[in-house]
Short mmCIF file of C-alpha atoms in Angstrom, two decimals:
data_model
loop_
_atom_site.label_atom_id
_atom_site.label_comp_id
_atom_site.label_asym_id
_atom_site.label_seq_id
_atom_site.Cartn_x
_atom_site.Cartn_y
_atom_site.Cartn_z
CA MET A 1 7.90 7.24 -5.72
CA ARG A 2 9.31 5.34 -2.46
CA ARG A 3 12.33 7.77 -1.96
CA GLY A 4 14.84 6.41 0.60
CA ILE A 5 13.32 3.37 1.64
CA ALA A 6 15.56 0.14 0.40
CA ALA A 7 13.59 -2.44 -1.25
CA THR A 8 13.83 -5.70 1.17
CA ALA A 9 13.10 -8.10 -1.35
CA VAL A 10 15.86 -10.21 -2.88
CA VAL A 11 14.68 -12.17 -6.49
CA ALA A 12 17.37 -14.18 -8.10
CA SER A 13 18.26 -12.90 -11.78
CA LEU A 14 17.15 -16.40 -12.95
CA ALA A 15 13.88 -16.90 -11.35
CA LEU A 16 12.82 -13.63 -13.05
CA ALA A 17 13.88 -14.48 -16.27
CA ALA A 18 12.12 -18.20 -15.97
CA THR A 19 8.86 -15.95 -14.79
CA ALA A 20 9.01 -13.27 -17.34
CA CYS A 21 6.84 -14.62 -19.96
CA GLY A 22 6.55 -11.59 -22.66
CA GLY A 23 3.58 -14.10 -23.94
CA SER A 24 5.41 -17.16 -24.17
CA ASP A 25 3.65 -19.56 -21.13
CA ASP A 26 2.87 -22.82 -22.39
CA ASP A 27 -0.72 -22.45 -22.12
CA GLY A 28 -0.19 -18.86 -23.82
CA GLY A 29 -4.08 -17.91 -24.73
CA LYS A 30 -5.28 -21.63 -25.39
CA ALA A 31 -9.25 -22.45 -25.27
CA SER A 32 -8.80 -25.39 -22.76
CA GLY A 33 -7.53 -22.88 -20.09
CA PRO A 34 -6.73 -19.67 -18.44
CA THR A 35 -4.11 -17.28 -19.91
CA THR A 36 -1.10 -16.97 -17.88
CA ILE A 37 0.39 -13.31 -17.22
CA THR A 38 2.98 -12.24 -15.22
CA TRP A 39 3.40 -9.37 -12.84
CA TRP A 40 6.71 -7.79 -11.65
CA ASP A 41 5.73 -5.55 -8.86
CA THR A 42 7.91 -3.29 -7.58
CA SER A 43 6.46 -2.24 -4.39
CA ASN A 44 7.83 -2.75 -0.79
CA ALA A 45 8.14 -6.86 -0.27
CA THR A 46 7.77 -6.55 3.48
CA ASN A 47 5.39 -3.68 4.28
CA GLU A 48 3.10 -3.64 0.79
CA SER A 49 3.61 -6.65 -1.25
CA PRO A 50 1.22 -8.92 1.14
CA THR A 51 -1.42 -6.77 -0.06
CA TYR A 52 -0.73 -6.85 -3.79
CA GLN A 53 -0.43 -10.96 -3.64
CA ALA A 54 -3.93 -10.76 -2.00
CA LEU A 55 -5.23 -8.88 -4.75
CA VAL A 56 -3.86 -10.45 -7.52
CA LYS A 57 -5.68 -14.25 -5.38
CA ASP A 58 -9.03 -12.36 -5.70
CA PHE A 59 -8.60 -11.10 -9.18
CA GLU A 60 -8.17 -14.80 -10.23
CA LYS A 61 -11.06 -15.63 -8.51
CA ALA A 62 -13.51 -12.99 -9.93
CA ASN A 63 -11.78 -14.08 -13.47
CA LYS A 64 -11.59 -17.42 -13.91
CA ASP A 65 -9.92 -17.16 -17.33
CA VAL A 66 -6.87 -15.47 -16.33
CA LYS A 67 -4.23 -16.23 -14.25
CA VAL A 68 -1.19 -13.84 -12.62
CA LYS A 69 2.24 -14.80 -11.91
CA TYR A 70 3.26 -12.81 -8.95
CA VAL A 71 6.87 -11.87 -9.02
CA ASN A 72 8.02 -8.91 -6.43
CA VAL A 73 11.11 -7.18 -8.18
CA PRO A 74 13.47 -4.89 -6.12
CA PHE A 75 12.34 -1.27 -6.67
CA ASP A 76 15.89 -0.16 -7.42
CA GLN A 77 16.68 -3.08 -9.54
CA ALA A 78 13.75 -3.20 -11.36
CA GLN A 79 14.23 -0.28 -14.30
CA ASN A 80 17.20 -2.14 -15.32
CA LYS A 81 15.75 -5.65 -15.44
CA PHE A 82 12.66 -4.50 -17.41
CA ASP A 83 14.91 -2.68 -20.05
CA THR A 84 17.12 -6.05 -20.40
CA ALA A 85 14.09 -8.16 -20.59
CA ALA A 86 12.12 -6.01 -23.06
CA GLY A 87 14.94 -5.37 -24.87
CA ALA A 88 15.41 -9.46 -25.82
CA SER A 89 11.26 -9.67 -25.85
CA GLY A 90 10.81 -11.57 -22.81
CA ALA A 91 9.38 -8.93 -20.34
CA PRO A 92 6.62 -9.59 -17.92
CA ASP A 93 2.97 -8.64 -19.31
CA VAL A 94 2.28 -6.08 -16.76
CA LEU A 95 5.13 -3.65 -14.97
CA ARG A 96 4.39 -1.86 -11.92
CA ALA A 97 6.45 1.25 -13.02
CA GLU A 98 7.55 4.47 -11.63
CA VAL A 99 5.97 7.18 -13.10
CA GLY A 100 9.23 8.44 -14.93
CA TRP A 101 10.18 5.20 -16.26
CA THR A 102 7.18 5.36 -18.14
CA PRO A 103 7.75 7.86 -20.92
CA ALA A 104 11.34 6.15 -21.25
CA PHE A 105 9.80 2.69 -21.83
CA ALA A 106 7.34 4.41 -24.05
CA LYS A 107 9.99 5.75 -26.35
CA LYS A 108 11.93 2.61 -26.65
CA SER A 109 8.17 1.29 -27.94
CA TYR A 110 8.27 -1.16 -25.18
CA LEU A 111 5.08 -0.59 -23.85
CA LEU A 112 1.42 -1.01 -25.39
CA PRO A 113 -0.53 2.43 -26.16
CA LEU A 114 -3.98 1.98 -23.64
CA ASP A 115 -5.92 4.75 -25.17
CA GLY A 116 -9.33 3.08 -26.04
CA THR A 117 -8.41 0.05 -24.24
CA GLU A 118 -10.37 -1.61 -21.45
CA ALA A 119 -7.55 -0.71 -19.07
CA LEU A 120 -8.40 2.97 -19.75
CA ALA A 121 -12.15 2.69 -20.04
CA GLU A 122 -12.61 4.92 -17.00
CA GLN A 123 -10.07 7.47 -17.77
CA GLY A 124 -11.85 10.21 -16.74
CA LYS A 125 -12.00 9.07 -13.22
CA PHE A 126 -8.49 9.39 -12.43
CA GLN A 127 -6.76 12.66 -11.70
CA PRO A 128 -5.99 14.61 -14.99
CA ASN A 129 -1.94 15.37 -14.15
CA LEU A 130 -1.45 11.89 -13.49
CA ILE A 131 -2.91 10.50 -16.56
CA LYS A 132 -0.89 12.97 -18.63
CA GLN A 133 2.44 12.20 -16.67
CA ALA A 134 1.79 8.75 -17.99
CA GLN A 135 1.73 9.93 -21.41
CA PHE A 136 4.18 10.45 -23.97
CA GLU A 137 3.60 11.97 -27.72
CA GLY A 138 0.34 12.25 -27.41
CA LYS A 139 -0.39 8.54 -26.25
CA THR A 140 -0.84 6.65 -22.92
CA TYR A 141 1.19 3.77 -21.82
CA GLY A 142 0.01 3.48 -17.98
CA VAL A 143 -2.63 3.67 -15.76
CA PRO A 144 -1.99 5.33 -12.37
CA LEU A 145 -2.03 3.05 -9.67
CA VAL A 146 -0.69 5.26 -6.43
CA THR A 147 0.13 8.45 -6.33
CA ASP A 148 2.50 10.60 -4.09
CA THR A 149 4.14 14.04 -3.53
CA LEU A 150 5.81 15.87 -0.88
CA ALA A 151 4.08 17.96 1.98
CA LEU A 152 5.32 19.74 5.24
CA VAL A 153 5.00 17.05 8.34
CA TYR A 154 4.60 18.32 11.57
CA ASN A 155 4.05 17.68 15.09
CA LYS A 156 1.13 19.73 16.69
CA ALA A 157 2.00 19.24 20.32
CA LEU A 158 5.24 20.78 19.74
CA PHE A 159 3.55 23.91 17.85
CA LYS A 160 1.26 24.24 20.42
CA LYS A 161 4.11 24.73 22.94
CA ALA A 162 5.88 26.83 20.99
CA GLY A 163 2.49 29.09 20.72
CA ILE A 164 2.52 28.37 16.54
CA THR A 165 -1.01 27.98 15.78
CA LYS A 166 -0.88 27.27 11.74
CA ALA A 167 1.50 25.93 9.44
CA PRO A 168 3.86 28.18 8.01
CA THR A 169 3.27 28.79 4.50
CA THR A 170 6.85 30.49 3.36
CA TRP A 171 10.19 29.29 3.83
CA ASP A 172 10.80 32.36 5.67
CA GLU A 173 7.87 31.71 7.92
CA LEU A 174 9.10 27.76 8.66
CA LYS A 175 12.56 29.40 9.79
CA SER A 176 11.02 31.87 12.11
CA ALA A 177 8.66 28.76 13.50
CA ALA A 178 11.85 26.56 13.87
CA ALA A 179 12.91 29.25 15.86
CA LYS A 180 10.20 29.41 18.36
CA VAL A 181 10.14 25.68 18.66
CA LYS A 182 13.67 25.95 20.10
CA ASP A 183 12.94 28.59 22.46
CA LYS A 184 10.02 27.02 23.64
CA THR A 185 10.80 23.52 23.78
CA GLY A 186 14.67 22.91 23.14
CA VAL A 187 14.92 20.56 20.09
CA ASP A 188 14.89 21.56 16.74
CA GLY A 189 12.33 23.19 14.68
CA TYR A 190 12.78 21.90 11.03
CA TRP A 191 15.48 19.40 9.90
CA GLY A 192 15.66 19.34 6.02
CA SER A 193 16.78 16.34 3.10
CA GLU A 194 19.93 17.18 1.15
CA LYS A 195 18.59 14.63 -1.76
CA GLY A 196 17.96 16.05 -4.76
CA TYR A 197 14.30 14.63 -4.73
CA TYR A 198 13.54 17.05 -1.64
CA LEU A 199 14.46 20.50 -3.40
CA GLU A 200 11.87 20.39 -6.41
CA PRO A 201 9.69 22.36 -4.12
CA PHE A 202 12.28 24.75 -3.81
CA LEU A 203 12.43 25.39 -7.73
CA LEU A 204 8.57 25.03 -8.08
CA GLY A 205 8.29 27.34 -5.57
CA GLU A 206 10.31 29.64 -7.78
CA GLY A 207 8.43 28.51 -10.94
CA THR A 208 11.30 26.84 -12.50
CA ASP A 209 12.67 23.23 -12.40
CA THR A 210 15.99 21.51 -13.19
CA VAL A 211 14.87 21.72 -16.88
CA ASP A 212 12.38 23.31 -19.55
CA ALA A 213 11.53 20.33 -21.81
CA THR A 214 9.76 22.33 -23.95
CA ALA A 215 12.37 25.09 -24.37
CA LYS A 216 15.03 22.24 -24.20
CA LYS A 217 17.03 24.71 -21.90
CA ILE A 218 18.68 23.54 -18.77
CA THR A 219 17.37 25.82 -16.15
CA LEU A 220 19.03 24.65 -12.34
CA GLY A 221 21.55 27.73 -13.08
CA SER A 222 18.80 30.14 -13.70
CA ALA A 223 18.46 32.90 -11.72
CA ALA A 224 15.00 31.23 -10.65
CA GLY A 225 16.84 28.17 -9.68
CA GLN A 226 20.02 29.88 -8.17
CA LYS A 227 17.38 31.63 -5.67
CA ALA A 228 15.97 28.08 -5.12
CA THR A 229 18.98 26.19 -4.47
CA LYS A 230 20.31 29.04 -2.00
CA THR A 231 16.75 29.28 0.00
CA TRP A 232 17.41 25.39 -0.03
CA LEU A 233 20.82 25.85 1.34
CA SER A 234 19.60 28.55 3.90
CA THR A 235 17.64 25.63 5.58
CA PHE A 236 20.41 23.98 7.21
CA ASP A 237 21.71 27.16 9.08
CA GLY A 238 20.09 29.11 11.78
CA LYS A 239 18.23 28.70 15.30
CA GLY A 240 16.01 25.46 15.36
CA LEU A 241 17.35 24.41 11.99
CA HIS A 242 19.30 21.19 11.84
CA LYS A 243 22.40 21.08 10.05
CA ALA A 244 23.27 18.85 6.75
CA ASP A 245 23.56 15.20 7.54
CA VAL A 246 25.62 13.81 4.92
CA THR A 247 26.13 10.47 6.13
CA ALA A 248 25.27 7.45 4.41
CA ASP A 249 22.05 7.19 6.69
CA SER A 250 20.88 10.44 7.04
CA TYR A 251 17.63 9.53 5.31
CA ALA A 252 16.92 7.11 8.53
CA HIS A 253 18.40 9.63 11.08
CA ARG A 254 15.93 12.20 10.21
CA GLN A 255 13.00 9.99 10.26
CA ASP A 256 13.81 9.17 13.85
CA ALA A 257 14.03 12.36 15.15
CA PHE A 258 10.82 13.45 13.37
CA VAL A 259 8.56 10.34 14.56
CA ASN A 260 10.34 10.62 18.09
CA GLY A 261 9.67 14.15 18.67
CA LYS A 262 13.25 15.27 18.83
CA VAL A 263 12.35 17.51 15.48
CA ALA A 264 8.96 19.43 14.85
CA MET A 265 9.23 19.48 10.76
CA THR A 266 10.46 17.77 8.02
CA VAL A 267 9.28 17.41 4.48
CA GLU A 268 8.28 13.86 3.44
CA GLY A 269 6.08 11.93 1.55
CA PRO A 270 3.14 9.48 2.53
CA TRP A 271 5.06 6.64 2.09
CA GLU A 272 6.25 7.32 5.44
CA VAL A 273 2.70 7.74 7.09
CA THR A 274 2.85 4.33 8.56
CA ASN A 275 6.60 4.52 10.18
CA PHE A 276 5.28 7.95 11.75
CA TYR A 277 2.59 5.88 13.73
CA LYS A 278 4.95 4.15 14.74
CA GLY A 279 7.09 6.54 16.53
CA SER A 280 6.49 7.90 19.94
CA ALA A 281 5.63 11.14 18.93
CA PHE A 282 2.36 10.19 16.88
CA LYS A 283 0.64 7.30 18.82
CA ASP A 284 -1.91 9.55 18.90
CA LYS A 285 -2.15 10.03 14.86
CA ALA A 286 -4.14 12.87 15.47
CA ASN A 287 -0.89 14.73 16.51
CA LEU A 288 0.43 14.32 12.91
CA GLY A 289 0.02 17.62 11.23
CA ILE A 290 0.33 17.66 7.07
CA ALA A 291 0.49 20.85 5.32
CA THR A 292 1.15 21.99 1.75
CA VAL A 293 4.98 22.43 1.20
CA PRO A 294 6.27 26.31 1.92
CA ALA A 295 5.80 28.89 -1.13
CA GLY A 296 8.96 30.29 -2.79
CA SER A 297 8.83 33.91 -3.84
CA SER A 298 6.74 33.44 -6.94
CA GLY A 299 3.65 32.75 -4.28
CA LYS A 300 2.93 29.55 -5.26
CA ALA A 301 3.58 26.09 -3.18
CA GLY A 302 5.01 23.04 -5.72
CA ALA A 303 5.83 19.90 -4.96
CA PRO A 304 7.08 16.86 -7.23
CA THR A 305 4.76 14.35 -7.67
CA GLY A 306 5.47 10.67 -7.65
CA GLY A 307 3.99 7.09 -7.59
CA HIS A 308 3.47 4.38 -10.12
CA ASN A 309 1.42 3.15 -13.22
CA LEU A 310 0.57 -0.34 -14.12
CA SER A 311 2.18 -0.31 -17.77
CA VAL A 312 1.49 -3.31 -20.41
CA TYR A 313 4.21 -5.08 -22.72
CA ALA A 314 4.32 -4.39 -26.47
CA GLY A 315 5.90 -7.74 -27.28
CA SER A 316 3.14 -9.61 -25.65
CA ASP A 317 0.56 -11.94 -27.76
CA LYS A 318 -3.24 -11.08 -28.10
CA ALA A 319 -4.26 -13.31 -25.55
CA HIS A 320 -1.73 -11.89 -22.90
CA GLN A 321 -2.33 -8.33 -23.67
CA GLU A 322 -6.30 -8.62 -23.47
CA ALA A 323 -5.62 -10.53 -20.33
CA ALA A 324 -2.94 -7.84 -18.93
CA LEU A 325 -5.65 -5.04 -20.21
CA LYS A 326 -8.27 -7.08 -18.08
CA PHE A 327 -5.96 -6.95 -15.00
CA VAL A 328 -4.80 -3.67 -14.97
CA LYS A 329 -8.41 -2.33 -15.12
CA TRP A 330 -9.39 -4.22 -12.15
CA MET A 331 -6.32 -3.40 -10.10
CA THR A 332 -6.23 0.44 -10.87
CA SER A 333 -10.30 -0.08 -10.25
CA ALA A 334 -11.64 2.55 -7.65
CA ALA A 335 -12.32 -0.74 -5.11
CA THR A 336 -9.12 -2.20 -5.59
CA GLN A 337 -7.38 1.36 -5.00
CA SER A 338 -9.29 2.10 -1.71
CA LYS A 339 -8.16 -1.61 -0.51
CA ILE A 340 -4.74 -0.75 -1.05
CA ALA A 341 -5.13 2.53 0.39
CA GLN A 342 -6.27 1.02 3.60
CA LYS A 343 -3.86 -1.72 3.58
CA ASN A 344 -0.53 0.24 2.70
CA ALA A 345 -1.29 3.91 3.83
CA THR A 346 -0.81 4.78 0.01
CA LEU A 347 -2.52 7.52 -1.94
CA PRO A 348 -5.37 6.42 -4.52
CA THR A 349 -5.41 8.15 -8.14
CA ARG A 350 -8.81 8.28 -8.25
CA GLU A 351 -10.86 10.68 -6.62
CA ASP A 352 -13.93 7.76 -6.21
CA ALA A 353 -11.30 5.55 -4.26
CA TYR A 354 -11.16 8.08 -1.40
CA THR A 355 -14.06 6.42 0.40
CA ALA A 356 -15.06 7.28 4.17
CA GLN A 357 -12.93 4.22 5.17
CA VAL A 358 -9.98 6.08 3.33
CA THR A 359 -10.01 9.32 4.72
CA ALA A 360 -10.57 7.92 8.19
CA ASP A 361 -6.71 8.25 8.32
CA PRO A 362 -5.33 11.19 9.20
CA GLY A 363 -2.15 10.98 7.60
CA LEU A 364 -3.73 9.73 4.04
CA ALA A 365 -6.41 12.55 4.39
CA GLY A 366 -3.89 15.06 4.74
CA PHE A 367 -1.92 14.42 1.96
CA GLN A 368 -4.96 14.38 -0.26
CA LYS A 369 -5.58 17.69 0.63
CA VAL A 370 -1.82 19.03 -0.58
CA LEU A 371 -2.23 17.25 -4.09
CA PRO A 372 -3.47 20.06 -5.71
CA ALA A 373 0.33 21.51 -5.40
CA ALA A 374 1.69 18.34 -6.94
CA HIS A 375 2.96 19.13 -10.68
CA PRO A 376 3.22 16.35 -13.17
CA ARG A 377 6.70 15.49 -14.73
CA PRO A 378 8.01 16.97 -18.05
CA GLU A 379 7.03 14.59 -20.60
CA LEU A 380 11.06 13.68 -21.17
CA PRO A 381 12.11 10.41 -20.54
CA GLU A 382 15.40 10.78 -19.04
CA TYR A 383 13.82 13.56 -16.09
CA SER A 384 14.02 10.78 -13.16
CA SER A 385 17.90 11.08 -14.30
CA LEU A 386 18.64 14.31 -13.52
CA TRP A 387 18.18 13.43 -9.76
CA GLY A 388 21.14 11.35 -9.83
CA PRO A 389 24.07 14.22 -9.88
CA LEU A 390 21.56 16.02 -7.75
CA ASP A 391 21.82 13.47 -4.83
CA THR A 392 25.61 13.40 -5.52
CA GLU A 393 26.47 16.83 -5.42
CA LEU A 394 24.01 18.85 -3.20
CA PRO A 395 25.29 17.10 -0.14
CA LYS A 396 28.65 18.83 -0.85
CA ALA A 397 27.64 22.18 -0.58
CA ALA A 398 24.86 21.31 2.50
CA GLY A 399 27.93 19.99 4.23
CA GLY A 400 30.09 23.26 3.75
CA LYS A 401 32.80 21.46 1.60
CA GLU A 402 32.09 23.10 -1.78
CA SER A 403 30.16 26.27 -2.39
CA ILE A 404 26.39 26.17 -4.28
CA ASP A 405 27.74 27.60 -7.34
CA LYS A 406 30.39 25.12 -8.09
CA VAL A 407 27.73 22.35 -7.30
CA ILE A 408 25.11 23.70 -9.66
CA ASP A 409 28.07 24.01 -12.50
CA THR A 410 29.20 21.11 -12.11
CA VAL A 411 25.60 19.02 -12.15
CA GLU A 412 24.72 21.23 -15.20
CA THR A 413 27.98 19.90 -17.07
CA GLN A 414 26.35 16.09 -16.43
CA TYR A 415 22.86 17.29 -17.43
CA THR A 416 24.42 17.99 -20.70
CA LYS A 417 25.69 14.28 -20.74
CA LEU A 418 22.09 12.84 -19.86
CA LEU A 419 19.77 14.74 -21.70
CA PRO A 420 19.12 14.79 -25.53
CA ASP A 421 20.92 16.89 -28.51
CA GLY A 422 19.49 20.26 -28.15
CA PHE A 423 19.78 20.89 -24.73
CA THR A 424 21.49 24.23 -23.68
CA LYS A 425 22.84 25.77 -20.57
#
């Protein structure tokens, strides 16, 4: 999941409509020529899209019977655009879907079940928790293409100056380390995020989440949820702890401070690895430290799992679906994922794609080691929408405008409107 990074591609709505084939291309599976499928790719247009466009050409060279219309769709627009297109039977044959979209689209019958198909022929090669989060009501609707999670990233040189020999494993240890960094180096030790996705490690570290999908219970305001949010709030106030930035550019400010050595620690995902290396603090890539997020009082560390699946449109005809399945299998193969990782600094979803060339990058190797702490998302189509209210309300508490208790109450009230009937506080 690419959080905080605005997609830079601009794709006109008319162009999208024209390229959303949904099995309606003129060449649609005719024996006289290749089948043309359309792929909506939601990757970053500047940093990642060129890699995928090159891979499409490689696929076409290896598969003369399939042509791929590549369309880069801005990530922040893609979910609504696909929802509209699929409802009108004009969606692309293949979609790069954020993991939270997969169950939501599956619930609407927009996606083709992939169990037993060519696309999932190597299902056992993928990390089980990633397959699980591509499922809805017992069926699999996506093949994991890239994954991500959150980790504690830190500046090894600043740690050394402060006399810190290992990454903190609890939030109390993190606060202590932040104070030491401030005392010894003069810069802040930790700068946290005020956004909802970054609250997840605190919740999971207390053994809870925003909701319990099985029990149909909103758990943000539970005892464990309240402890998590108060611990989160405490990381903005104290020696070496950077105060909350509630401006519109907070993400950019935090990243700039970290990559240029103005703060020693933050919590971030692998999508920033290439940007870390562009900063003055990490010209020597070996200076980047990556560790599992600190644990809560449960004693266990937990981080959210993000990433993207490749899904096939259920509204296409047989010829287009077969071509789409072949494309998905090729794109999610170990060889292709390894190429993507090396070019885009993203994490593969299968162990055999972590080649020596991939793990030679200390950032990718470091994030691979923290993946065991990543929790799959609940099988709840509405789950991803729950971060929206948090993004709006949490900054009010972080900035001292409202109490955390009031923020929790407001968010839970909003959750009752977003979640299906039957969910209770």
